Short mmCIF file of C-alpha atoms in Angstrom, two decimals:
data_model
loop_
_atom_site.label_atom_id
_atom_site.label_comp_id
_atom_site.label_asym_id
_atom_site.label_seq_id
_atom_site.Cartn_x
_atom_site.Cartn_y
_atom_site.Cartn_z
CA MET A 1 -7.10 -67.63 33.63
CA GLU A 2 -3.39 -68.02 34.32
CA TYR A 3 -4.23 -71.27 36.12
CA LEU A 4 -5.41 -72.97 32.94
CA PRO A 5 -3.05 -74.99 30.73
CA ALA A 6 -2.28 -73.19 27.46
CA PRO A 7 -4.32 -75.38 25.05
CA LEU A 8 -7.35 -75.06 27.32
CA GLU A 9 -6.94 -71.31 27.61
CA LYS A 10 -6.76 -71.11 23.82
CA LEU A 11 -10.04 -72.98 23.55
CA VAL A 12 -11.64 -70.67 26.13
CA GLU A 13 -10.48 -67.69 24.07
CA GLN A 14 -11.99 -69.18 20.93
CA PHE A 15 -15.35 -69.62 22.63
CA ALA A 16 -15.15 -66.14 24.18
CA ARG A 17 -14.99 -64.50 20.75
CA LEU A 18 -18.36 -65.97 19.75
CA PRO A 19 -21.21 -63.44 19.90
CA GLY A 20 -23.06 -63.41 23.22
CA ILE A 21 -20.55 -65.67 24.99
CA GLY A 22 -18.80 -64.04 27.96
CA GLY A 23 -15.70 -65.17 29.82
CA LYS A 24 -17.46 -67.46 32.28
CA SER A 25 -19.65 -69.10 29.65
CA ALA A 26 -16.60 -69.62 27.45
CA GLN A 27 -14.87 -71.43 30.30
CA ARG A 28 -17.92 -73.60 30.93
CA LEU A 29 -18.16 -74.51 27.23
CA ALA A 30 -14.44 -75.30 26.97
CA PHE A 31 -14.63 -77.52 30.05
CA PHE A 32 -17.64 -79.24 28.55
CA ILE A 33 -15.64 -80.02 25.42
CA LEU A 34 -12.92 -81.58 27.60
CA SER A 35 -15.54 -83.77 29.25
CA LEU A 36 -16.63 -85.19 25.88
CA PRO A 37 -15.19 -88.44 24.53
CA GLN A 38 -12.37 -87.87 22.05
CA SER A 39 -14.57 -88.92 19.11
CA GLU A 40 -17.31 -86.41 19.93
CA ALA A 41 -14.86 -83.54 20.35
CA GLN A 42 -13.43 -84.51 16.97
CA ALA A 43 -16.96 -84.54 15.49
CA PHE A 44 -17.52 -81.00 16.77
CA ALA A 45 -14.28 -79.79 15.19
CA ASP A 46 -15.12 -81.60 11.95
CA ALA A 47 -18.57 -79.98 11.84
CA ILE A 48 -16.94 -76.54 11.99
CA VAL A 49 -14.44 -77.24 9.23
CA ASP A 50 -17.02 -79.07 7.13
CA ALA A 51 -19.67 -76.35 7.38
CA LYS A 52 -17.12 -73.66 6.58
CA LYS A 53 -15.80 -75.64 3.62
CA SER A 54 -18.98 -76.92 2.00
CA VAL A 55 -21.52 -74.20 2.74
CA THR A 56 -21.56 -71.57 0.02
CA LEU A 57 -23.92 -68.83 -1.06
CA CYS A 58 -26.71 -69.77 -3.46
CA PRO A 59 -25.81 -68.10 -6.80
CA GLU A 60 -29.44 -66.99 -7.13
CA CYS A 61 -30.61 -65.77 -3.70
CA CYS A 62 -27.30 -65.60 -1.76
CA ASN A 63 -28.73 -67.70 1.09
CA PHE A 64 -26.51 -70.42 2.56
CA THR A 65 -26.51 -73.69 0.63
CA ALA A 66 -24.41 -76.81 0.35
CA GLY A 67 -23.26 -76.16 -3.21
CA GLY A 68 -25.41 -75.25 -6.23
CA LEU A 69 -28.84 -73.67 -6.01
CA CYS A 70 -30.46 -73.64 -2.56
CA PRO A 71 -33.52 -75.88 -1.93
CA ILE A 72 -35.90 -72.91 -2.16
CA CYS A 73 -34.52 -71.55 -5.46
CA SER A 74 -34.51 -75.02 -7.01
CA SER A 75 -38.00 -75.95 -5.84
CA PRO A 76 -40.55 -76.02 -8.68
CA LYS A 77 -43.32 -75.34 -6.15
CA ARG A 78 -42.12 -71.84 -5.27
CA ASP A 79 -43.18 -68.70 -7.09
CA SER A 80 -40.07 -67.16 -8.66
CA SER A 81 -41.87 -63.95 -9.64
CA LEU A 82 -42.00 -62.89 -5.98
CA ILE A 83 -38.78 -62.03 -4.12
CA CYS A 84 -38.61 -61.33 -0.39
CA VAL A 85 -35.46 -59.35 0.47
CA VAL A 86 -34.03 -59.96 3.96
CA ALA A 87 -30.89 -58.81 5.72
CA ASP A 88 -29.85 -62.13 7.24
CA PRO A 89 -30.17 -65.88 6.55
CA ARG A 90 -31.85 -66.19 9.95
CA ASP A 91 -34.67 -64.00 8.68
CA VAL A 92 -35.37 -66.62 5.98
CA THR A 93 -35.78 -69.22 8.71
CA ALA A 94 -38.16 -66.89 10.59
CA ILE A 95 -40.36 -66.21 7.56
CA GLU A 96 -40.36 -69.87 6.48
CA ARG A 97 -41.56 -70.74 9.97
CA SER A 98 -44.72 -68.69 9.37
CA ARG A 99 -45.53 -70.91 6.32
CA GLU A 100 -47.19 -67.87 4.74
CA PHE A 101 -44.70 -67.09 1.99
CA ASN A 102 -44.29 -69.15 -1.15
CA GLY A 103 -41.94 -66.97 -3.18
CA HIS A 104 -38.17 -66.78 -3.41
CA TYR A 105 -35.77 -64.89 -1.16
CA HIS A 106 -32.79 -62.63 -1.53
CA VAL A 107 -30.36 -62.38 1.36
CA LEU A 108 -28.40 -59.10 1.55
CA HIS A 109 -26.07 -60.33 4.33
CA GLY A 110 -26.32 -57.12 6.31
CA VAL A 111 -27.78 -53.64 6.12
CA ILE A 112 -26.29 -50.33 5.05
CA SER A 113 -24.64 -48.93 8.17
CA PRO A 114 -22.15 -46.07 7.84
CA MET A 115 -21.45 -46.37 11.58
CA ASN A 116 -20.13 -49.90 11.07
CA HIS A 117 -18.47 -49.07 7.75
CA VAL A 118 -20.94 -51.18 5.78
CA GLY A 119 -21.79 -49.62 2.43
CA PRO A 120 -24.04 -50.86 -0.40
CA ASP A 121 -21.07 -52.58 -2.07
CA ASP A 122 -20.50 -54.77 0.99
CA LEU A 123 -23.99 -56.26 0.58
CA GLN A 124 -25.55 -58.53 -2.04
CA ILE A 125 -27.46 -55.60 -3.56
CA LYS A 126 -25.90 -55.80 -7.03
CA ALA A 127 -26.86 -59.49 -7.24
CA LEU A 128 -30.48 -58.50 -6.50
CA VAL A 129 -30.53 -55.78 -9.15
CA ASP A 130 -29.02 -58.17 -11.72
CA ARG A 131 -31.65 -60.72 -10.80
CA VAL A 132 -34.52 -58.26 -11.30
CA ALA A 133 -32.91 -56.96 -14.52
CA ARG A 134 -32.98 -60.48 -15.99
CA GLY A 135 -36.79 -60.21 -15.85
CA GLY A 136 -39.55 -62.53 -14.65
CA VAL A 137 -39.88 -60.78 -11.27
CA GLN A 138 -43.20 -59.08 -10.54
CA GLU A 139 -42.85 -58.03 -6.94
CA VAL A 140 -39.99 -57.40 -4.51
CA ILE A 141 -40.97 -57.35 -0.82
CA MET A 142 -38.48 -55.43 1.34
CA ALA A 143 -38.39 -57.33 4.63
CA THR A 144 -35.46 -55.69 6.39
CA ASN A 145 -35.91 -54.87 10.09
CA PRO A 146 -38.05 -51.83 10.91
CA ASP A 147 -35.15 -49.84 12.39
CA THR A 148 -33.19 -46.93 10.95
CA GLU A 149 -30.62 -49.04 9.12
CA GLY A 150 -33.22 -51.51 7.84
CA GLU A 151 -35.36 -48.61 6.59
CA THR A 152 -32.42 -46.92 4.90
CA THR A 153 -31.46 -50.14 3.16
CA ALA A 154 -35.04 -50.76 2.02
CA MET A 155 -35.31 -47.23 0.61
CA TYR A 156 -31.94 -47.50 -1.12
CA VAL A 157 -32.79 -50.82 -2.77
CA ALA A 158 -36.27 -49.61 -3.73
CA ARG A 159 -34.75 -46.62 -5.53
CA LEU A 160 -32.34 -48.87 -7.44
CA LEU A 161 -35.24 -51.06 -8.57
CA LYS A 162 -37.36 -48.10 -9.79
CA PRO A 163 -36.16 -48.29 -13.44
CA PHE A 164 -37.46 -51.85 -13.74
CA ASP A 165 -41.09 -52.77 -14.27
CA VAL A 166 -41.50 -54.31 -10.81
CA ARG A 167 -43.67 -53.61 -7.78
CA VAL A 168 -41.62 -52.90 -4.64
CA THR A 169 -43.43 -53.32 -1.30
CA ARG A 170 -42.57 -53.14 2.38
CA LEU A 171 -43.74 -55.34 5.28
CA ALA A 172 -46.67 -53.80 7.18
CA TYR A 173 -46.03 -51.89 10.40
CA GLY A 174 -48.46 -52.14 13.28
CA ILE A 175 -49.30 -53.56 16.67
CA PRO A 176 -47.76 -57.04 17.05
CA VAL A 177 -50.33 -59.82 17.45
CA GLY A 178 -50.91 -60.44 21.15
CA GLY A 179 -49.45 -57.01 22.02
CA HIS A 180 -51.05 -54.36 24.21
CA LEU A 181 -51.98 -50.90 22.92
CA GLU A 182 -50.91 -49.30 26.16
CA PHE A 183 -47.35 -50.57 25.74
CA ALA A 184 -47.01 -49.72 22.04
CA ASP A 185 -44.64 -46.83 21.32
CA ASP A 186 -45.84 -43.67 19.57
CA ALA A 187 -44.23 -44.44 16.24
CA THR A 188 -45.78 -47.91 16.07
CA LEU A 189 -49.23 -46.60 17.01
CA MET A 190 -48.97 -43.86 14.37
CA ARG A 191 -48.03 -46.43 11.71
CA ALA A 192 -50.84 -48.73 12.88
CA LEU A 193 -53.37 -45.90 12.49
CA GLU A 194 -51.99 -44.90 9.09
CA GLY A 195 -52.18 -48.46 7.88
CA ARG A 196 -55.69 -49.15 9.20
CA GLN A 197 -57.78 -51.47 7.08
CA ASP A 198 -61.49 -52.11 6.52
CA ILE A 199 -62.96 -55.06 8.40
CA MET B 1 -34.34 -75.88 10.50
CA GLU B 2 -35.24 -77.80 7.36
CA TYR B 3 -34.23 -74.74 5.34
CA LEU B 4 -30.58 -75.04 6.33
CA PRO B 5 -28.07 -76.98 4.23
CA ALA B 6 -27.03 -80.25 5.91
CA PRO B 7 -23.47 -79.29 6.98
CA LEU B 8 -24.78 -76.07 8.53
CA GLU B 9 -27.56 -77.89 10.33
CA LYS B 10 -25.00 -80.34 11.69
CA LEU B 11 -22.94 -77.45 13.06
CA VAL B 12 -26.07 -75.92 14.63
CA GLU B 13 -26.79 -79.28 16.30
CA GLN B 14 -23.24 -79.44 17.66
CA PHE B 15 -23.58 -75.99 19.20
CA ALA B 16 -27.05 -76.81 20.55
CA ARG B 17 -25.68 -79.69 22.64
CA LEU B 18 -23.38 -77.35 24.55
CA PRO B 19 -24.65 -76.52 28.05
CA GLY B 20 -26.74 -73.35 28.21
CA ILE B 21 -26.97 -72.95 24.42
CA GLY B 22 -30.51 -73.11 23.05
CA GLY B 23 -31.67 -73.55 19.47
CA LYS B 24 -31.61 -69.88 18.51
CA SER B 25 -28.21 -69.23 20.08
CA ALA B 26 -26.84 -72.32 18.35
CA GLN B 27 -28.00 -70.97 15.01
CA ARG B 28 -26.44 -67.58 15.71
CA LEU B 29 -23.13 -69.18 16.69
CA ALA B 30 -23.08 -71.45 13.62
CA PHE B 31 -23.79 -68.49 11.33
CA PHE B 32 -21.02 -66.57 13.04
CA ILE B 33 -18.60 -69.42 12.28
CA LEU B 34 -19.61 -69.22 8.62
CA SER B 35 -18.87 -65.51 8.62
CA LEU B 36 -15.28 -66.11 9.78
CA PRO B 37 -12.40 -66.39 7.32
CA GLN B 38 -11.50 -70.00 6.51
CA SER B 39 -8.28 -69.78 8.55
CA GLU B 40 -10.06 -68.61 11.71
CA ALA B 41 -12.73 -71.31 11.48
CA GLN B 42 -9.89 -73.81 11.10
CA ALA B 43 -8.16 -72.32 14.17
CA PHE B 44 -11.35 -72.80 16.18
CA ALA B 45 -11.60 -76.44 15.14
CA ASP B 46 -7.90 -76.96 15.86
CA ALA B 47 -8.28 -75.46 19.34
CA ILE B 48 -10.98 -78.03 20.14
CA VAL B 49 -8.95 -81.00 18.92
CA ASP B 50 -5.76 -79.69 20.46
CA ALA B 51 -7.27 -79.02 23.89
CA LYS B 52 -8.94 -82.41 23.91
CA LYS B 53 -5.72 -84.12 22.88
CA SER B 54 -3.11 -82.38 25.00
CA VAL B 55 -4.98 -81.49 28.17
CA THR B 56 -4.75 -84.26 30.75
CA LEU B 57 -5.37 -84.57 34.48
CA CYS B 58 -2.51 -83.70 36.82
CA PRO B 59 -1.37 -87.02 38.38
CA GLU B 60 -1.23 -85.30 41.76
CA CYS B 61 -4.31 -83.06 42.08
CA CYS B 62 -6.42 -84.21 39.08
CA ASN B 63 -6.81 -80.63 37.84
CA PHE B 64 -6.47 -80.00 34.09
CA THR B 65 -2.90 -79.64 32.87
CA ALA B 66 -0.99 -79.78 29.61
CA GLY B 67 0.97 -82.94 30.47
CA GLY B 68 2.93 -83.70 33.65
CA LEU B 69 2.31 -82.01 36.99
CA CYS B 70 0.08 -78.91 36.92
CA PRO B 71 1.68 -75.47 37.57
CA ILE B 72 0.29 -75.37 41.12
CA CYS B 73 1.50 -78.84 42.12
CA SER B 74 4.95 -78.20 40.64
CA SER B 75 5.36 -74.73 42.19
CA PRO B 76 7.93 -74.66 45.04
CA LYS B 77 6.13 -71.62 46.50
CA ARG B 78 2.94 -73.50 47.36
CA ASP B 79 2.36 -75.29 50.65
CA SER B 80 1.90 -78.98 49.89
CA SER B 81 0.78 -79.82 53.44
CA LEU B 82 -2.54 -78.07 52.82
CA ILE B 83 -5.03 -79.54 50.33
CA CYS B 84 -8.22 -77.80 49.26
CA VAL B 85 -10.73 -80.29 47.84
CA VAL B 86 -13.10 -78.92 45.17
CA ALA B 87 -15.70 -80.52 42.93
CA ASP B 88 -14.78 -78.81 39.68
CA PRO B 89 -11.72 -77.27 37.96
CA ARG B 90 -13.67 -74.01 37.73
CA ASP B 91 -13.70 -73.88 41.55
CA VAL B 92 -9.89 -73.83 41.48
CA THR B 93 -10.04 -70.75 39.25
CA ALA B 94 -12.54 -69.11 41.65
CA ILE B 95 -10.40 -69.73 44.74
CA GLU B 96 -7.18 -68.71 42.98
CA ARG B 97 -8.90 -65.45 42.06
CA SER B 98 -9.26 -64.62 45.75
CA ARG B 99 -5.44 -64.84 46.14
CA GLU B 100 -6.01 -66.05 49.71
CA PHE B 101 -5.00 -69.67 49.36
CA ASN B 102 -1.44 -70.85 49.02
CA GLY B 103 -1.84 -74.62 49.36
CA HIS B 104 -2.48 -77.37 46.83
CA TYR B 105 -5.81 -78.52 45.40
CA HIS B 106 -7.58 -81.76 44.73
CA VAL B 107 -10.27 -81.80 42.06
CA LEU B 108 -12.94 -84.50 42.51
CA HIS B 109 -14.56 -83.86 39.08
CA GLY B 110 -18.08 -84.00 40.44
CA VAL B 111 -20.01 -84.73 43.60
CA ILE B 112 -21.72 -87.87 44.87
CA SER B 113 -25.21 -87.76 43.36
CA PRO B 114 -27.33 -90.92 43.38
CA MET B 115 -29.97 -89.06 41.34
CA ASN B 116 -27.48 -88.63 38.49
CA HIS B 117 -25.93 -92.07 38.99
CA VAL B 118 -22.64 -90.62 40.25
CA GLY B 119 -21.10 -92.73 43.00
CA PRO B 120 -17.82 -92.29 44.92
CA ASP B 121 -15.99 -94.49 42.40
CA ASP B 122 -16.84 -92.08 39.57
CA LEU B 123 -14.93 -89.30 41.35
CA GLN B 124 -11.23 -88.76 42.09
CA ILE B 125 -11.75 -89.71 45.75
CA LYS B 126 -9.39 -92.68 45.79
CA ALA B 127 -6.61 -90.49 44.39
CA LEU B 128 -7.15 -88.09 47.29
CA VAL B 129 -7.05 -90.85 49.91
CA ASP B 130 -3.87 -92.27 48.35
CA ARG B 131 -2.36 -88.80 48.40
CA VAL B 132 -3.12 -88.31 52.10
CA ALA B 133 -1.95 -91.87 52.90
CA ARG B 134 1.46 -91.07 51.42
CA GLY B 135 1.90 -88.57 54.28
CA GLY B 136 3.06 -84.96 54.44
CA VAL B 137 -0.48 -83.56 54.49
CA GLN B 138 -1.56 -81.70 57.62
CA GLU B 139 -4.94 -80.28 56.66
CA VAL B 140 -7.62 -81.06 54.07
CA ILE B 141 -10.15 -78.26 53.46
CA MET B 142 -13.43 -79.54 52.00
CA ALA B 143 -14.56 -76.80 49.62
CA THR B 144 -17.45 -78.50 47.81
CA ASN B 145 -20.59 -76.39 47.27
CA PRO B 146 -22.82 -75.85 50.33
CA ASP B 147 -25.73 -77.84 48.86
CA THR B 148 -26.99 -81.32 49.68
CA GLU B 149 -24.72 -83.14 47.25
CA GLY B 150 -21.68 -81.05 48.12
CA GLU B 151 -22.31 -81.65 51.84
CA THR B 152 -22.76 -85.38 51.36
CA THR B 153 -19.53 -85.60 49.38
CA ALA B 154 -17.65 -83.58 52.00
CA MET B 155 -18.94 -85.83 54.79
CA TYR B 156 -18.11 -88.98 52.85
CA VAL B 157 -14.56 -87.86 52.10
CA ALA B 158 -14.05 -86.64 55.68
CA ARG B 159 -15.01 -90.08 56.99
CA LEU B 160 -12.57 -91.79 54.63
CA LEU B 161 -9.77 -89.52 55.86
CA LYS B 162 -10.47 -90.16 59.56
CA PRO B 163 -7.93 -93.02 59.93
CA PHE B 164 -5.11 -90.70 58.88
CA ASP B 165 -3.48 -88.14 61.16
CA VAL B 166 -4.87 -85.15 59.28
CA ARG B 167 -7.13 -82.23 60.16
CA VAL B 168 -10.25 -82.08 57.95
CA THR B 169 -12.04 -78.72 57.78
CA ARG B 170 -14.97 -77.21 55.91
CA LEU B 171 -15.40 -73.73 54.40
CA ALA B 172 -17.29 -71.34 56.73
CA TYR B 173 -21.00 -70.74 56.19
CA GLY B 174 -22.49 -67.31 56.72
CA ILE B 175 -23.85 -64.14 55.23
CA PRO B 176 -22.08 -63.36 51.93
CA VAL B 177 -20.05 -60.14 51.99
CA GLY B 178 -22.25 -57.31 50.67
CA GLY B 179 -25.40 -59.37 51.29
CA HIS B 180 -28.48 -58.23 53.17
CA LEU B 181 -29.71 -59.91 56.35
CA GLU B 182 -33.32 -59.49 55.31
CA PHE B 183 -32.76 -61.56 52.18
CA ALA B 184 -30.71 -64.31 53.82
CA ASP B 185 -32.51 -67.65 54.10
CA ASP B 186 -33.15 -69.29 57.48
CA ALA B 187 -30.49 -71.96 57.09
CA THR B 188 -27.78 -69.42 56.22
CA LEU B 189 -28.77 -67.17 59.14
CA MET B 190 -28.71 -70.12 61.52
CA ARG B 191 -25.24 -71.13 60.31
CA ALA B 192 -24.06 -67.52 60.56
CA LEU B 193 -25.23 -67.33 64.18
CA GLU B 194 -23.67 -70.68 65.05
CA GLY B 195 -20.38 -69.63 63.50
CA ARG B 196 -20.27 -66.19 65.17
CA GLN B 197 -16.81 -64.96 66.10
CA ASP B 198 -15.35 -62.49 68.59
CA ILE B 199 -14.49 -59.06 67.25
#
């Protein structure tokens, strides 16, 4: 990298710190930026500054929004008595893609993970409890990932919500649609059997 | 994507136009930018603008440089009578990594590719011819990639350099070090046989 001029090397370093971008990819991306017309490179830089400046958290659900309530929280068509709790804004996108859910969301922005020094206070858990305490919520669906940290977080939040008159549920475990029984792991198969339903 | 606030969606689009970055990666990168402190997001944007603004082409070898001659062209330790011609600035980095080459470079910024509407005039070929015409060059090594377009470009440049009193060579073809004969393709094996050397 010592053969690159300093400003270019700086740009490569910036790209290299992005998640999933290694040294070679970072170089390719930086070189691509140099190949852009001045105006387009400027537009890229502006998009970064602009997004960082104008995107805030929705005061209701803590999802990303461009100021004020997010489109979902402010939509009169959505059922505000149903809250789906997810770890990450990307999970909202995933669930919305299924077009199956018509309630509101709550984004925790992470999961409880002592290994990574993330405790309950680092997440938007208090905002969720306050929201339920204000009333009007009938069901909270815990939709964190089905791994240890996601489970722990779901259990922790469920316990906090116990004092309120609200149903707390968890996404179903089972064989993924299109999956093969022979490749399913033991834990998934066990959960699929436990959760069997009448047809 | 309709669930993302406009400035965030714009940032996702900017990332998605980078080479090798798909829709999901672009979203992950944009969300990562949002998770950065304001100052670091600003630093990223500044690095883009700064690199684009201050990085120019070396007037001698056309490699990227931060104004003036590049470090290689201005180094008194390098042999200016030997020019290695590459298609891309990244190829300079690759060859420098081998620590085997002590001459100068010439970066064409592409290869002749009628399919992609890239002709000789879109490349830094004239700059190379001018450089050789000025004298002082004894050998030009064509180090474009060993594919059809790289070959064509090498042949084209070699023909242009014929009138000058300069040796034009091509990188050796053969079995890559650590490779297996059984997996080598016919063309590579044929070239390896043709180029056999005494031991």
